[in-house]
Every structure is written in structure tokens, then in C-alpha cells.
PDB file of C-alpha atoms and ligand atoms in Angstrom:
ATOM      1  CA  MET A   1      31.667  -3.260  -2.188  1.00 51.00           C
ATOM      2  CA  GLY A   2      31.023  -1.892  -5.680  1.00 57.00           C
ATOM      3  CA  GLY A   3      30.019  -4.455  -8.301  1.00 62.00           C
ATOM      4  CA  TYR A   4      28.629  -6.743  -5.625  1.00 71.00           C
ATOM      5  CA  ARG A   5      25.328  -8.534  -6.362  1.00 82.00           C
ATOM      6  CA  LEU A   6      23.242  -8.959  -3.230  1.00 90.00           C
ATOM      7  CA  SER A   7      20.616 -11.389  -4.449  1.00 86.00           C
ATOM      8  CA  SER A   8      21.811 -14.529  -2.668  1.00 91.00           C
ATOM      9  CA  PRO A   9      21.875 -15.715   0.940  1.00 93.00           C
ATOM     10  CA  GLY A  10      25.702 -15.725   0.937  1.00 94.00           C
ATOM     11  CA  ALA A  11      26.029 -12.123  -0.283  1.00 95.00           C
ATOM     12  CA  THR A  12      23.377 -10.921   2.183  1.00 96.00           C
ATOM     13  CA  LEU A  13      25.092 -12.642   5.105  1.00 95.00           C
ATOM     14  CA  ALA A  14      28.458 -11.189   4.024  1.00 96.00           C
ATOM     15  CA  VAL A  15      27.052  -7.632   4.123  1.00 96.00           C
ATOM     16  CA  MET A  16      25.358  -8.248   7.463  1.00 96.00           C
ATOM     17  CA  GLU A  17      28.600  -9.583   8.895  1.00 96.00           C
ATOM     18  CA  LYS A  18      30.705  -6.756   7.500  1.00 96.00           C
ATOM     19  CA  TYR A  19      28.455  -4.180   9.165  1.00 96.00           C
ATOM     20  CA  ASN A  20      27.635  -6.268  12.217  1.00 96.00           C
ATOM     21  CA  LEU A  21      23.911  -6.066  11.411  1.00 96.00           C
ATOM     22  CA  THR A  22      21.049  -8.072  12.835  1.00 95.00           C
ATOM     23  CA  ALA A  23      17.696  -7.817  11.071  1.00 96.00           C
ATOM     24  CA  ARG A  24      15.492  -5.534  13.179  1.00 96.00           C
ATOM     25  CA  LYS A  25      12.097  -7.022  13.893  1.00 95.00           C
ATOM     26  CA  ARG A  26      10.613  -3.706  14.938  1.00 96.00           C
ATOM     27  CA  TYR A  27      11.308  -2.340  11.458  1.00 98.00           C
ATOM     28  CA  GLY A  28       9.963  -5.461   9.758  1.00 97.00           C
ATOM     29  CA  GLN A  29      13.346  -6.353   8.250  1.00 98.00           C
ATOM     30  CA  ASN A  30      13.182  -9.482   6.097  1.00 98.00           C
ATOM     31  CA  PHE A  31      15.702  -9.176   3.295  1.00 97.00           C
ATOM     32  CA  LEU A  32      15.065 -10.680  -0.121  1.00 97.00           C
ATOM     33  CA  ILE A  33      17.565 -13.328  -1.220  1.00 97.00           C
ATOM     34  CA  ASP A  34      16.017 -14.645  -4.435  1.00 96.00           C
ATOM     35  CA  ALA A  35      17.164 -13.210  -7.777  1.00 96.00           C
ATOM     36  CA  ASN A  36      14.134 -14.571  -9.606  1.00 97.00           C
ATOM     37  CA  ILE A  37      11.660 -12.750  -7.340  1.00 97.00           C
ATOM     38  CA  LEU A  38      13.666  -9.528  -7.551  1.00 98.00           C
ATOM     39  CA  ARG A  39      13.444  -9.667 -11.332  1.00 97.00           C
ATOM     40  CA  LYS A  40       9.711 -10.402 -11.220  1.00 98.00           C
ATOM     41  CA  ILE A  41       9.076  -7.385  -8.979  1.00 98.00           C
ATOM     42  CA  ALA A  42      11.126  -5.024 -11.157  1.00 98.00           C
ATOM     43  CA  GLU A  43       9.632  -6.254 -14.442  1.00 98.00           C
ATOM     44  CA  GLY A  44       6.118  -6.496 -13.013  1.00 98.00           C
ATOM     45  CA  SER A  45       6.229  -2.861 -11.868  1.00 98.00           C
ATOM     46  CA  GLY A  46       6.162  -1.756 -15.509  1.00 98.00           C
ATOM     47  CA  ALA A  47       8.902   0.806 -14.767  1.00 98.00           C
ATOM     48  CA  GLY A  48      11.220   1.851 -17.573  1.00 98.00           C
ATOM     49  CA  LYS A  49      14.016   4.349 -18.095  1.00 98.00           C
ATOM     50  CA  GLU A  50      11.499   7.215 -18.269  1.00 98.00           C
ATOM     51  CA  ASP A  51      10.335   6.520 -14.686  1.00 98.00           C
ATOM     52  CA  THR A  52      11.470   7.505 -11.221  1.00 98.00           C
ATOM     53  CA  ILE A  53      10.854   4.775  -8.676  1.00 98.00           C
ATOM     54  CA  LEU A  54      10.124   5.524  -5.055  1.00 98.00           C
ATOM     55  CA  GLU A  55      11.360   2.563  -3.042  1.00 98.00           C
ATOM     56  CA  ILE A  56      10.151   2.231   0.535  1.00 98.00           C
ATOM     57  CA  GLY A  57      12.630   0.519   2.852  1.00 98.00           C
ATOM     58  CA  PRO A  58      15.658  -0.381   0.697  1.00 98.00           C
ATOM     59  CA  GLY A  59      17.168  -2.404   3.579  1.00 98.00           C
ATOM     60  CA  ILE A  60      20.718  -3.296   2.478  1.00 98.00           C
ATOM     61  CA  GLY A  61      19.960  -2.352  -1.149  1.00 98.00           C
ATOM     62  CA  THR A  62      19.115  -5.746  -2.668  1.00 98.00           C
ATOM     63  CA  LEU A  63      15.994  -4.737  -4.602  1.00 98.00           C
ATOM     64  CA  THR A  64      17.366  -1.200  -5.086  1.00 98.00           C
ATOM     65  CA  GLN A  65      20.234  -2.503  -7.241  1.00 98.00           C
ATOM     66  CA  VAL A  66      17.792  -4.206  -9.612  1.00 98.00           C
ATOM     67  CA  LEU A  67      15.453  -1.194  -9.692  1.00 98.00           C
ATOM     68  CA  ALA A  68      18.357   1.153 -10.485  1.00 98.00           C
ATOM     69  CA  GLU A  69      19.043  -0.929 -13.588  1.00 97.00           C
ATOM     70  CA  THR A  70      15.361  -0.922 -14.588  1.00 97.00           C
ATOM     71  CA  ALA A  71      14.311   2.710 -14.085  1.00 98.00           C
ATOM     72  CA  GLY A  72      15.754   6.130 -14.894  1.00 98.00           C
ATOM     73  CA  SER A  73      16.313   6.836 -11.224  1.00 98.00           C
ATOM     74  CA  VAL A  74      15.381   5.603  -7.752  1.00 98.00           C
ATOM     75  CA  VAL A  75      14.577   7.516  -4.580  1.00 98.00           C
ATOM     76  CA  ALA A  76      14.878   5.115  -1.642  1.00 98.00           C
ATOM     77  CA  VAL A  77      13.450   6.086   1.758  1.00 98.00           C
ATOM     78  CA  GLU A  78      14.826   4.059   4.688  1.00 98.00           C
ATOM     79  CA  ILE A  79      13.929   4.643   8.349  1.00 98.00           C
ATOM     80  CA  ASP A  80      16.841   2.731   9.888  1.00 98.00           C
ATOM     81  CA  ARG A  81      19.801   5.101  10.272  1.00 98.00           C
ATOM     82  CA  ASP A  82      22.243   2.203  10.711  1.00 97.00           C
ATOM     83  CA  LEU A  83      21.535   1.041   7.152  1.00 98.00           C
ATOM     84  CA  ILE A  84      22.546   4.343   5.506  1.00 98.00           C
ATOM     85  CA  PRO A  85      26.328   3.642   5.432  1.00 97.00           C
ATOM     86  CA  VAL A  86      25.572   0.122   4.198  1.00 98.00           C
ATOM     87  CA  LEU A  87      23.482   1.514   1.325  1.00 98.00           C
ATOM     88  CA  GLU A  88      26.205   4.030   0.414  1.00 97.00           C
ATOM     89  CA  ASP A  89      28.502   1.053  -0.007  1.00 96.00           C
ATOM     90  CA  THR A  90      26.197  -1.456  -1.744  1.00 97.00           C
ATOM     91  CA  LEU A  91      24.797   1.175  -4.122  1.00 97.00           C
ATOM     92  CA  SER A  92      28.085   2.907  -4.908  1.00 96.00           C
ATOM     93  CA  ASP A  93      27.929   1.635  -8.508  1.00 96.00           C
ATOM     94  CA  HIS A  94      24.460   3.158  -9.007  1.00 97.00           C
ATOM     95  CA  PRO A  95      24.669   6.949  -9.214  1.00 97.00           C
ATOM     96  CA  ASN A  96      20.991   7.182 -10.183  1.00 98.00           C
ATOM     97  CA  VAL A  97      19.912   6.226  -6.629  1.00 98.00           C
ATOM     98  CA  THR A  98      19.227   8.794  -3.885  1.00 98.00           C
ATOM     99  CA  VAL A  99      18.897   7.400  -0.363  1.00 98.00           C
ATOM    100  CA  ILE A 100      16.879   9.367   2.175  1.00 98.00           C
ATOM    101  CA  ASN A 101      16.883   8.555   5.883  1.00 98.00           C
ATOM    102  CA  GLU A 102      13.248   9.147   6.835  1.00 98.00           C
ATOM    103  CA  ASP A 103      10.036   7.499   7.982  1.00 98.00           C
ATOM    104  CA  ILE A 104       7.921   7.100   4.830  1.00 97.00           C
ATOM    105  CA  LEU A 105       4.770   8.020   6.758  1.00 96.00           C
ATOM    106  CA  LYS A 106       6.321  11.420   7.562  1.00 96.00           C
ATOM    107  CA  ALA A 107       7.857  12.083   4.146  1.00 97.00           C
ATOM    108  CA  ASP A 108       6.420  14.836   1.949  1.00 96.00           C
ATOM    109  CA  LEU A 109       5.899  12.883  -1.276  1.00 96.00           C
ATOM    110  CA  SER A 110       4.942  15.950  -3.319  1.00 96.00           C
ATOM    111  CA  GLU A 111       8.161  17.667  -2.337  1.00 97.00           C
ATOM    112  CA  LEU A 112      10.158  14.525  -3.187  1.00 97.00           C
ATOM    113  CA  SER A 113       8.501  14.320  -6.584  1.00 97.00           C
ATOM    114  CA  VAL A 114       9.318  17.973  -7.351  1.00 98.00           C
ATOM    115  CA  ARG A 115      12.894  17.536  -6.225  1.00 98.00           C
ATOM    116  CA  TYR A 116      13.712  14.156  -7.761  1.00 98.00           C
ATOM    117  CA  ALA A 117      11.140  13.425 -10.472  1.00 97.00           C
ATOM    118  CA  GLY A 118      10.532  16.832 -12.055  1.00 97.00           C
ATOM    119  CA  GLY A 119       7.092  16.911 -10.388  1.00 97.00           C
ATOM    120  CA  ARG A 120       5.976  13.750 -12.181  1.00 97.00           C
ATOM    121  CA  PRO A 121       4.362  10.877 -10.272  1.00 97.00           C
ATOM    122  CA  PHE A 122       6.501   8.064  -8.917  1.00 98.00           C
ATOM    123  CA  ARG A 123       6.112   4.398  -9.496  1.00 98.00           C
ATOM    124  CA  VAL A 124       6.324   2.945  -5.987  1.00 98.00           C
ATOM    125  CA  VAL A 125       8.107  -0.393  -5.683  1.00 98.00           C
ATOM    126  CA  ALA A 126       8.882  -2.074  -2.366  1.00 98.00           C
ATOM    127  CA  ASN A 127       9.219  -5.126  -0.234  1.00 98.00           C
ATOM    128  CA  LEU A 128       7.103  -3.473   2.442  1.00 98.00           C
ATOM    129  CA  PRO A 129       7.631  -3.747   6.192  1.00 97.00           C
ATOM    130  CA  TYR A 130       4.574  -5.829   7.115  1.00 95.00           C
ATOM    131  CA  TYR A 131       3.815  -4.053  10.398  1.00 94.00           C
ATOM    132  CA  ILE A 132       2.690  -0.899   8.568  1.00 96.00           C
ATOM    133  CA  THR A 133       1.469  -2.165   5.188  1.00 97.00           C
ATOM    134  CA  THR A 134      -2.070  -0.780   5.496  1.00 95.00           C
ATOM    135  CA  PRO A 135      -1.169   2.788   6.611  1.00 95.00           C
ATOM    136  CA  ILE A 136       1.458   2.998   3.865  1.00 97.00           C
ATOM    137  CA  ILE A 137      -0.953   1.823   1.155  1.00 97.00           C
ATOM    138  CA  MET A 138      -3.692   4.185   2.370  1.00 93.00           C
ATOM    139  CA  GLU A 139      -1.217   7.077   2.253  1.00 93.00           C
ATOM    140  CA  LEU A 140      -0.055   6.191  -1.264  1.00 95.00           C
ATOM    141  CA  LEU A 141      -3.617   5.903  -2.541  1.00 92.00           C
ATOM    142  CA  ARG A 142      -4.564   9.294  -1.084  1.00 82.00           C
ATOM    143  CA  LYS A 143      -5.936  11.623  -3.727  1.00 75.00           C
ATOM    144  CA  GLU A 144      -3.018  14.031  -3.816  1.00 83.00           C
ATOM    145  CA  ALA A 145      -0.156  11.514  -3.597  1.00 90.00           C
ATOM    146  CA  PRO A 146       2.125  11.788  -6.664  1.00 96.00           C
ATOM    147  CA  VAL A 147       1.999   8.062  -7.384  1.00 97.00           C
ATOM    148  CA  SER A 148       0.948   6.325 -10.619  1.00 97.00           C
ATOM    149  CA  SER A 149       1.435   2.695  -9.616  1.00 98.00           C
ATOM    150  CA  ILE A 150       2.330   0.663  -6.549  1.00 98.00           C
ATOM    151  CA  THR A 151       4.065  -2.717  -6.864  1.00 98.00           C
ATOM    152  CA  VAL A 152       4.685  -4.222  -3.468  1.00 98.00           C
ATOM    153  CA  MET A 153       5.500  -7.386  -1.599  1.00 98.00           C
ATOM    154  CA  ILE A 154       2.965  -7.770   1.191  1.00 98.00           C
ATOM    155  CA  GLN A 155       1.467 -10.518   3.314  1.00 97.00           C
ATOM    156  CA  LYS A 156      -0.543 -12.900   1.151  1.00 98.00           C
ATOM    157  CA  GLU A 157      -3.528 -12.449   3.445  1.00 97.00           C
ATOM    158  CA  VAL A 158      -3.458  -8.652   3.030  1.00 97.00           C
ATOM    159  CA  ALA A 159      -3.255  -9.017  -0.769  1.00 98.00           C
ATOM    160  CA  GLU A 160      -6.368 -11.197  -0.600  1.00 97.00           C
ATOM    161  CA  ARG A 161      -8.158  -8.571   1.495  1.00 97.00           C
ATOM    162  CA  MET A 162      -7.344  -5.938  -1.112  1.00 97.00           C
ATOM    163  CA  GLN A 163      -9.091  -7.967  -3.801  1.00 96.00           C
ATOM    164  CA  ALA A 164     -11.985  -9.259  -1.669  1.00 97.00           C
ATOM    165  CA  GLN A 165     -15.572  -8.955  -2.892  1.00 97.00           C
ATOM    166  CA  PRO A 166     -18.746  -8.073  -0.904  1.00 97.00           C
ATOM    167  CA  GLY A 167     -20.088 -10.716   1.451  1.00 95.00           C
ATOM    168  CA  THR A 168     -16.736 -12.448   2.059  1.00 96.00           C
ATOM    169  CA  LYS A 169     -14.909 -12.431   5.382  1.00 95.00           C
ATOM    170  CA  ASP A 170     -11.898 -10.630   3.875  1.00 96.00           C
ATOM    171  CA  TYR A 171     -13.995  -7.738   2.532  1.00 97.00           C
ATOM    172  CA  GLY A 172     -13.499  -4.465   4.383  1.00 97.00           C
ATOM    173  CA  ALA A 173     -12.429  -0.816   4.316  1.00 96.00           C
ATOM    174  CA  LEU A 174      -9.059  -1.739   2.778  1.00 96.00           C
ATOM    175  CA  SER A 175     -10.725  -3.663  -0.098  1.00 97.00           C
ATOM    176  CA  LEU A 176     -12.991  -0.714  -0.849  1.00 97.00           C
ATOM    177  CA  ALA A 177     -10.225   1.920  -0.735  1.00 96.00           C
ATOM    178  CA  VAL A 178      -7.933  -0.165  -2.947  1.00 97.00           C
ATOM    179  CA  GLN A 179     -10.715  -0.926  -5.437  1.00 97.00           C
ATOM    180  CA  TYR A 180     -11.936   2.671  -5.543  1.00 97.00           C
ATOM    181  CA  TYR A 181      -8.532   4.172  -6.193  1.00 96.00           C
ATOM    182  CA  SER A 182      -6.851   1.468  -8.262  1.00 97.00           C
ATOM    183  CA  GLU A 183      -6.984  -1.587 -10.413  1.00 96.00           C
ATOM    184  CA  ALA A 184      -5.314  -4.384  -8.450  1.00 97.00           C
ATOM    185  CA  ARG A 185      -3.719  -7.612  -9.596  1.00 96.00           C
ATOM    186  CA  ILE A 186      -1.540 -10.160  -7.861  1.00 97.00           C
ATOM    187  CA  LEU A 187       1.664 -10.738  -9.833  1.00 98.00           C
ATOM    188  CA  THR A 188       3.045 -13.709  -7.944  1.00 98.00           C
ATOM    189  CA  GLU A 189       3.049 -15.533  -4.645  1.00 98.00           C
ATOM    190  CA  VAL A 190       6.303 -15.781  -2.761  1.00 98.00           C
ATOM    191  CA  SER A 191       7.446 -18.478  -0.369  1.00 97.00           C
ATOM    192  CA  LYS A 192       9.039 -17.788   3.014  1.00 97.00           C
ATOM    193  CA  GLU A 193      12.344 -19.227   1.760  1.00 96.00           C
ATOM    194  CA  CYS A 194      12.943 -16.158  -0.392  1.00 97.00           C
ATOM    195  CA  PHE A 195      13.720 -14.024   2.676  1.00 97.00           C
ATOM    196  CA  LEU A 196      16.375 -13.787   5.340  1.00 96.00           C
ATOM    197  CA  PRO A 197      15.303 -14.089   8.108  1.00 96.00           C
ATOM    198  CA  ARG A 198      12.240 -16.115   7.099  1.00 96.00           C
ATOM    199  CA  PRO A 199       8.918 -14.450   7.954  1.00 96.00           C
ATOM    200  CA  LYS A 200       6.139 -16.474   9.620  1.00 94.00           C
ATOM    201  CA  VAL A 201       3.629 -15.730   6.855  1.00 94.00           C
ATOM    202  CA  ASP A 202       3.399 -16.252   3.098  1.00 96.00           C
ATOM    203  CA  SER A 203       3.710 -13.255   0.814  1.00 98.00           C
ATOM    204  CA  SER A 204       2.392 -11.971  -2.502  1.00 98.00           C
ATOM    205  CA  VAL A 205       3.492  -9.290  -4.900  1.00 98.00           C
ATOM    206  CA  ILE A 206       0.564  -7.086  -5.859  1.00 98.00           C
ATOM    207  CA  ARG A 207       0.420  -4.269  -8.393  1.00 98.00           C
ATOM    208  CA  LEU A 208      -2.055  -1.399  -8.002  1.00 98.00           C
ATOM    209  CA  ASP A 209      -2.487   0.915 -10.973  1.00 97.00           C
ATOM    210  CA  ARG A 210      -4.079   4.111  -9.766  1.00 96.00           C
ATOM    211  CA  TYR A 211      -7.073   5.477 -11.585  1.00 93.00           C
ATOM    212  CA  GLY A 212      -6.744   9.103 -12.642  1.00 82.00           C
ATOM    213  CA  ALA A 213      -8.418  12.173 -11.176  1.00 78.00           C
ATOM    214  CA  LEU A 214     -11.688  11.374 -12.989  1.00 83.00           C
ATOM    215  CA  ARG A 215     -12.493   8.420 -10.727  1.00 91.00           C
ATOM    216  CA  ARG A 216     -15.231  10.361  -8.921  1.00 93.00           C
ATOM    217  CA  GLU A 217     -17.101  10.709 -12.194  1.00 94.00           C
ATOM    218  CA  ASP A 218     -17.283   6.913 -12.546  1.00 95.00           C
ATOM    219  CA  PHE A 219     -19.510   6.913  -9.457  1.00 97.00           C
ATOM    220  CA  SER A 220     -21.124  10.368  -9.964  1.00 97.00           C
ATOM    221  CA  LEU A 221     -19.474  11.598  -6.760  1.00 97.00           C
ATOM    222  CA  THR A 222     -18.322  15.074  -5.734  1.00 96.00           C
ATOM    223  CA  GLU A 223     -15.563  15.756  -3.227  1.00 93.00           C
ATOM    224  CA  ASP A 224     -18.189  15.965  -0.447  1.00 96.00           C
ATOM    225  CA  THR A 225     -20.048  12.787  -1.345  1.00 97.00           C
ATOM    226  CA  GLU A 226     -16.752  10.960  -1.804  1.00 95.00           C
ATOM    227  CA  ASN A 227     -15.759  11.955   1.744  1.00 95.00           C
ATOM    228  CA  LEU A 228     -19.185  10.885   2.988  1.00 97.00           C
ATOM    229  CA  MET A 229     -18.829   7.524   1.211  1.00 98.00           C
ATOM    230  CA  PHE A 230     -15.544   6.843   3.033  1.00 96.00           C
ATOM    231  CA  GLY A 231     -17.203   7.945   6.302  1.00 97.00           C
ATOM    232  CA  LEU A 232     -19.977   5.387   5.714  1.00 98.00           C
ATOM    233  CA  ILE A 233     -17.423   2.700   4.883  1.00 98.00           C
ATOM    234  CA  ARG A 234     -15.461   3.449   8.051  1.00 97.00           C
ATOM    235  CA  ALA A 235     -18.625   3.299  10.174  1.00 98.00           C
ATOM    236  CA  ALA A 236     -19.782   0.071   8.500  1.00 98.00           C
ATOM    237  CA  PHE A 237     -16.558  -1.831   9.161  1.00 97.00           C
ATOM    238  CA  ASN A 238     -15.855  -0.365  12.610  1.00 96.00           C
ATOM    239  CA  GLN A 239     -19.041  -2.130  13.659  1.00 94.00           C
ATOM    240  CA  ARG A 240     -19.107  -4.971  11.220  1.00 92.00           C
ATOM    241  CA  ARG A 241     -21.612  -7.124  13.138  1.00 94.00           C
ATOM    242  CA  LYS A 242     -24.222  -4.350  13.301  1.00 97.00           C
ATOM    243  CA  THR A 243     -26.706  -3.459  10.595  1.00 98.00           C
ATOM    244  CA  LEU A 244     -25.408  -0.622   8.443  1.00 98.00           C
ATOM    245  CA  ALA A 245     -28.205   1.694   9.613  1.00 98.00           C
ATOM    246  CA  ASN A 246     -27.218   1.087  13.258  1.00 98.00           C
ATOM    247  CA  ALA A 247     -23.500   1.433  12.579  1.00 98.00           C
ATOM    248  CA  VAL A 248     -24.088   4.776  10.838  1.00 98.00           C
ATOM    249  CA  SER A 249     -26.319   6.165  13.590  1.00 97.00           C
ATOM    250  CA  ASN A 250     -23.740   5.087  16.225  1.00 97.00           C
ATOM    251  CA  ASP A 251     -20.934   6.958  14.462  1.00 97.00           C
ATOM    252  CA  ALA A 252     -20.519  10.371  16.063  1.00 96.00           C
ATOM    253  CA  SER A 253     -19.076  11.931  12.904  1.00 96.00           C
ATOM    254  CA  LEU A 254     -22.122  11.014  10.756  1.00 97.00           C
ATOM    255  CA  PRO A 255     -25.340  13.040  11.230  1.00 97.00           C
ATOM    256  CA  PHE A 256     -27.831  10.384  10.070  1.00 97.00           C
ATOM    257  CA  SER A 257     -30.376   8.559  12.215  1.00 97.00           C
ATOM    258  CA  ARG A 258     -31.066   4.842  11.903  1.00 97.00           C
ATOM    259  CA  GLU A 259     -34.385   5.654  10.240  1.00 97.00           C
ATOM    260  CA  GLU A 260     -32.812   7.973   7.666  1.00 97.00           C
ATOM    261  CA  THR A 261     -30.213   5.410   6.630  1.00 98.00           C
ATOM    262  CA  GLY A 262     -32.860   2.651   6.634  1.00 98.00           C
ATOM    263  CA  GLU A 263     -35.069   4.728   4.344  1.00 98.00           C
ATOM    264  CA  ALA A 264     -32.184   5.480   2.009  1.00 98.00           C
ATOM    265  CA  LEU A 265     -31.373   1.765   1.801  1.00 98.00           C
ATOM    266  CA  THR A 266     -34.954   0.705   1.074  1.00 98.00           C
ATOM    267  CA  GLY A 267     -35.152   3.465  -1.545  1.00 97.00           C
ATOM    268  CA  MET A 268     -32.191   1.772  -3.230  1.00 98.00           C
ATOM    269  CA  GLY A 269     -33.989  -1.584  -3.178  1.00 98.00           C
ATOM    270  CA  LEU A 270     -31.888  -2.932  -0.272  1.00 98.00           C
ATOM    271  CA  SER A 271     -33.038  -4.200   3.108  1.00 98.00           C
ATOM    272  CA  GLU A 272     -32.892  -1.686   5.959  1.00 97.00           C
ATOM    273  CA  MET A 273     -31.380  -4.542   7.991  1.00 98.00           C
ATOM    274  CA  ILE A 274     -28.457  -5.109   5.613  1.00 98.00           C
ATOM    275  CA  ARG A 275     -24.897  -5.119   6.944  1.00 98.00           C
ATOM    276  CA  GLY A 276     -22.255  -2.947   5.345  1.00 97.00           C
ATOM    277  CA  GLU A 277     -20.190  -5.989   4.388  1.00 97.00           C
ATOM    278  CA  LYS A 278     -22.826  -6.855   1.758  1.00 98.00           C
ATOM    279  CA  LEU A 279     -22.651  -3.524  -0.091  1.00 98.00           C
ATOM    280  CA  SER A 280     -20.550  -3.090  -3.219  1.00 98.00           C
ATOM    281  CA  LEU A 281     -18.465   0.002  -3.884  1.00 98.00           C
ATOM    282  CA  ALA A 282     -21.150   1.311  -6.268  1.00 98.00           C
ATOM    283  CA  GLU A 283     -23.801   0.819  -3.555  1.00 98.00           C
ATOM    284  CA  PHE A 284     -21.751   2.712  -0.942  1.00 98.00           C
ATOM    285  CA  ALA A 285     -21.353   5.540  -3.482  1.00 98.00           C
ATOM    286  CA  ALA A 286     -25.100   5.567  -4.247  1.00 98.00           C
ATOM    287  CA  LEU A 287     -25.946   5.557  -0.524  1.00 98.00           C
ATOM    288  CA  ALA A 288     -23.665   8.565   0.037  1.00 98.00           C
ATOM    289  CA  ILE A 289     -25.442  10.443  -2.740  1.00 98.00           C
ATOM    290  CA  VAL A 290     -28.910   9.637  -1.359  1.00 98.00           C
ATOM    291  CA  LEU A 291     -27.951  10.520   2.236  1.00 98.00           C
ATOM    292  CA  SER A 292     -26.259  13.779   1.206  1.00 97.00           C
ATOM    293  CA  LYS A 293     -29.632  15.015  -0.020  1.00 95.00           C
ATOM    294  CA  LYS A 294     -31.042  14.584   3.491  1.00 87.00           C
ATOM    295  CA  ARG A 295     -28.696  17.296   4.795  1.00 76.00           C
TER     296      ARG A 295
HETATM  297  N1  SAM B 301      14.040  -3.811   0.375  1.00 77.13           N
HETATM  298  C1  SAM B 301      14.793  -4.694   1.243  1.00 77.13           C
HETATM  299  C2  SAM B 301      14.724  -6.097   0.680  1.00 77.13           C
HETATM  300  O1  SAM B 301      13.797  -6.367  -0.081  1.00 77.13           O
HETATM  301  O2  SAM B 301      15.582  -6.922   1.023  1.00 77.13           O
HETATM  302  C3  SAM B 301      14.289  -4.660   2.691  1.00 77.13           C
HETATM  303  C4  SAM B 301      12.816  -4.949   2.886  1.00 77.13           C
HETATM  304  S1  SAM B 301      12.316  -5.123   4.570  1.00 77.13           S
HETATM  305  C5  SAM B 301      10.918  -6.179   4.420  1.00 77.13           C
HETATM  306  C6  SAM B 301      11.508  -3.579   4.965  1.00 77.13           C
HETATM  307  C7  SAM B 301      12.430  -2.347   5.035  1.00 77.13           C
HETATM  308  O3  SAM B 301      11.638  -1.195   5.357  1.00 77.13           O
HETATM  309  C8  SAM B 301      13.504  -2.416   6.092  1.00 77.13           C
HETATM  310  O4  SAM B 301      14.725  -1.989   5.542  1.00 77.13           O
HETATM  311  C9  SAM B 301      13.034  -1.435   7.182  1.00 77.13           C
HETATM  312  O5  SAM B 301      14.092  -0.878   7.938  1.00 77.13           O
HETATM  313  C10 SAM B 301      12.306  -0.401   6.334  1.00 77.13           C
HETATM  314  N2  SAM B 301      11.268   0.363   7.052  1.00 77.13           N
HETATM  315  C11 SAM B 301      10.483  -0.042   8.084  1.00 77.13           C
HETATM  316  N3  SAM B 301       9.626   0.925   8.453  1.00 77.13           N
HETATM  317  C12 SAM B 301       9.867   1.976   7.629  1.00 77.13           C
HETATM  318  C13 SAM B 301       9.314   3.307   7.525  1.00 77.13           C
HETATM  319  N4  SAM B 301       8.322   3.703   8.345  1.00 77.13           N
HETATM  320  N5  SAM B 301       9.811   4.143   6.582  1.00 77.13           N
HETATM  321  C14 SAM B 301      10.808   3.737   5.753  1.00 77.13           C
HETATM  322  N6  SAM B 301      11.379   2.493   5.812  1.00 77.13           N
HETATM  323  C15 SAM B 301      10.912   1.636   6.730  1.00 77.13           C
END
């Protein structure tokens, strides 16, 4: 099937028929069938010939073909074993693509970067399986992950949560992690018609450019206070309806009483009755610094 362009409904159906494939719901398989969106994702990722792209879930290789023409090389990690022979066929004209049959959440990204990108960070580009968007993003944002940018198709609602500001219903632990580790911008919205089969929800393409290792300095944090800040964030949004001081004292992994957190908050000029959903990233960081001095 060399030389075959996949970016149309007809070409996608032909591949599915040839290999007797049905899109697997449990793997979140919704294949892209719109050439315009494929181009927008590849161009919007900022990848060039000097980059190695890590693609999560190549499916039948539709986006992979476009990425292989955009970047120096592509490492594509696909969980579904049945798609591997399909990818060997559809990507046979693209020798700069390596397909790996693995669950991305179990893959050792550092090892992949040493082996396929000379130890340099990847640009991640993907039409993500929606059932595990949040764990994948959290993993890619992790401090040590060799990733410089993440350009992904996700549910529109999740993209909005990533950009949400304090005091809104969408604001939560995901917003804070994304905003701490990266600068986020939505590149485009995508209608259901661009996929086969059609998903139930609308989608967006979002690009996250990771801040470098000096991010802690922006908030005067150390490794310990950074960990404490994420502990406070987790406690705050696990018990969103409670005051922050109560949520913190109820969290078994945090050693602070309601009074201690209340005092720290009033010392910062905030109400001791405030809920976590009202605090900005800078305020969570400041609270972690104040509380760390109590231990
Ligand atoms: N990239 C293709 C496209 O745009 O047409 C397919 C995208 S489809 C939304 C998501 C892909 O991710 C599927 O191929 C699915 O099998 C794969 N996938 C699901 N869970 C995965 C995991 N944990 N690790 C790697 N790939 C996964």
C-alpha cells in the first residue's frame, strides 16, 4: 500500500476493509479523515526536520504519514497489536518512522529518547485516545519526561479545563499542573465529522510548550515545596466543596491542622474559610512555602 494517502474517508475504509478492522472503542479509536486538520496539527506542532516526534497511538498511520514528512523522524507507540501489520504497510514509504507496540503509560520515555532521538527531548504529537487523556498528559508533563512540546487532539471540554482560571467550574488539578509546567494555547476546534467513527464529543487541538527546568524559580519553590504544593492542590480538589483548611487537615498525607492552614491563609491576606478553587497557582505556591516553615 506504499504511496497511499490515508486522509480521506474512502482511503480509511479501504484499509479497514483490507485488514478486516473494526475501530476498537476500548482503545479510543477514532481515526482522522480530514486532510486539513492533519496539516494544522503537523504545522501547529512547530516540528521541523531537526525534531523527533513521539506520536501516541498512530492507529492506521494517517497522522503519522504527515508527521513523517514534517519532522526528521517519528517514533510511534501503539498499544493495539492488530494495527502493527497495518502500520508496516501504510508507512512502508516512510523509513524515518519507527513503530513500537507498547502501552504509552508503561513506556520508558527516557530510554526511547536515548535510542531514537540522541537523548534530545521529543515533540509529542497525537490524536489522543480520550479515555486516558489526563494520565497521559500528567505523565508527559512530569519533571523528568524528555518532552519539549505536546500538540494533541483532545476533548474540547478537557482543553477548556486545562486553560481554566481560578473560581470557574472547570478549574482544577489538571488546570494547575498544565499551567505550572507549560504555556498552553488552543490551536483549533475540530468537528465530529473529521473522524471515523464519529465521537460523541467535540474536540480541540491544544499545544503545550513546556517551561524549562527553571520553572521552580518563577515561584521561589524548592523540590520539597513544589511537592508540597501539588499535595495541597490534590487535597483541595479531592474535596472541592470543603474549605481549603478542612480539605488539607482531612488529607492523611499532609501533616497540617485546620488551624495551621487557616493561619497561613490569613497571613497571606486570604480568608481562612476560602476554598481551594479560588486560589491561583502563585497562591498555592506561596501557601506551600508558608506551611513548609511550620514543619
Ligand atoms: N492517530 C490515529 C488517527 O489520528 O487517526 C488514531 C488516533 S485514535 C483517537 C487513538 C489511538 O491510540 C488508537 O490507535 C489506539 O489504539 C491508541 N491507543 C489507545 N490507548 C493507548 C495506549 N495506552 N498506548 C498507546 N496507544 C494507545
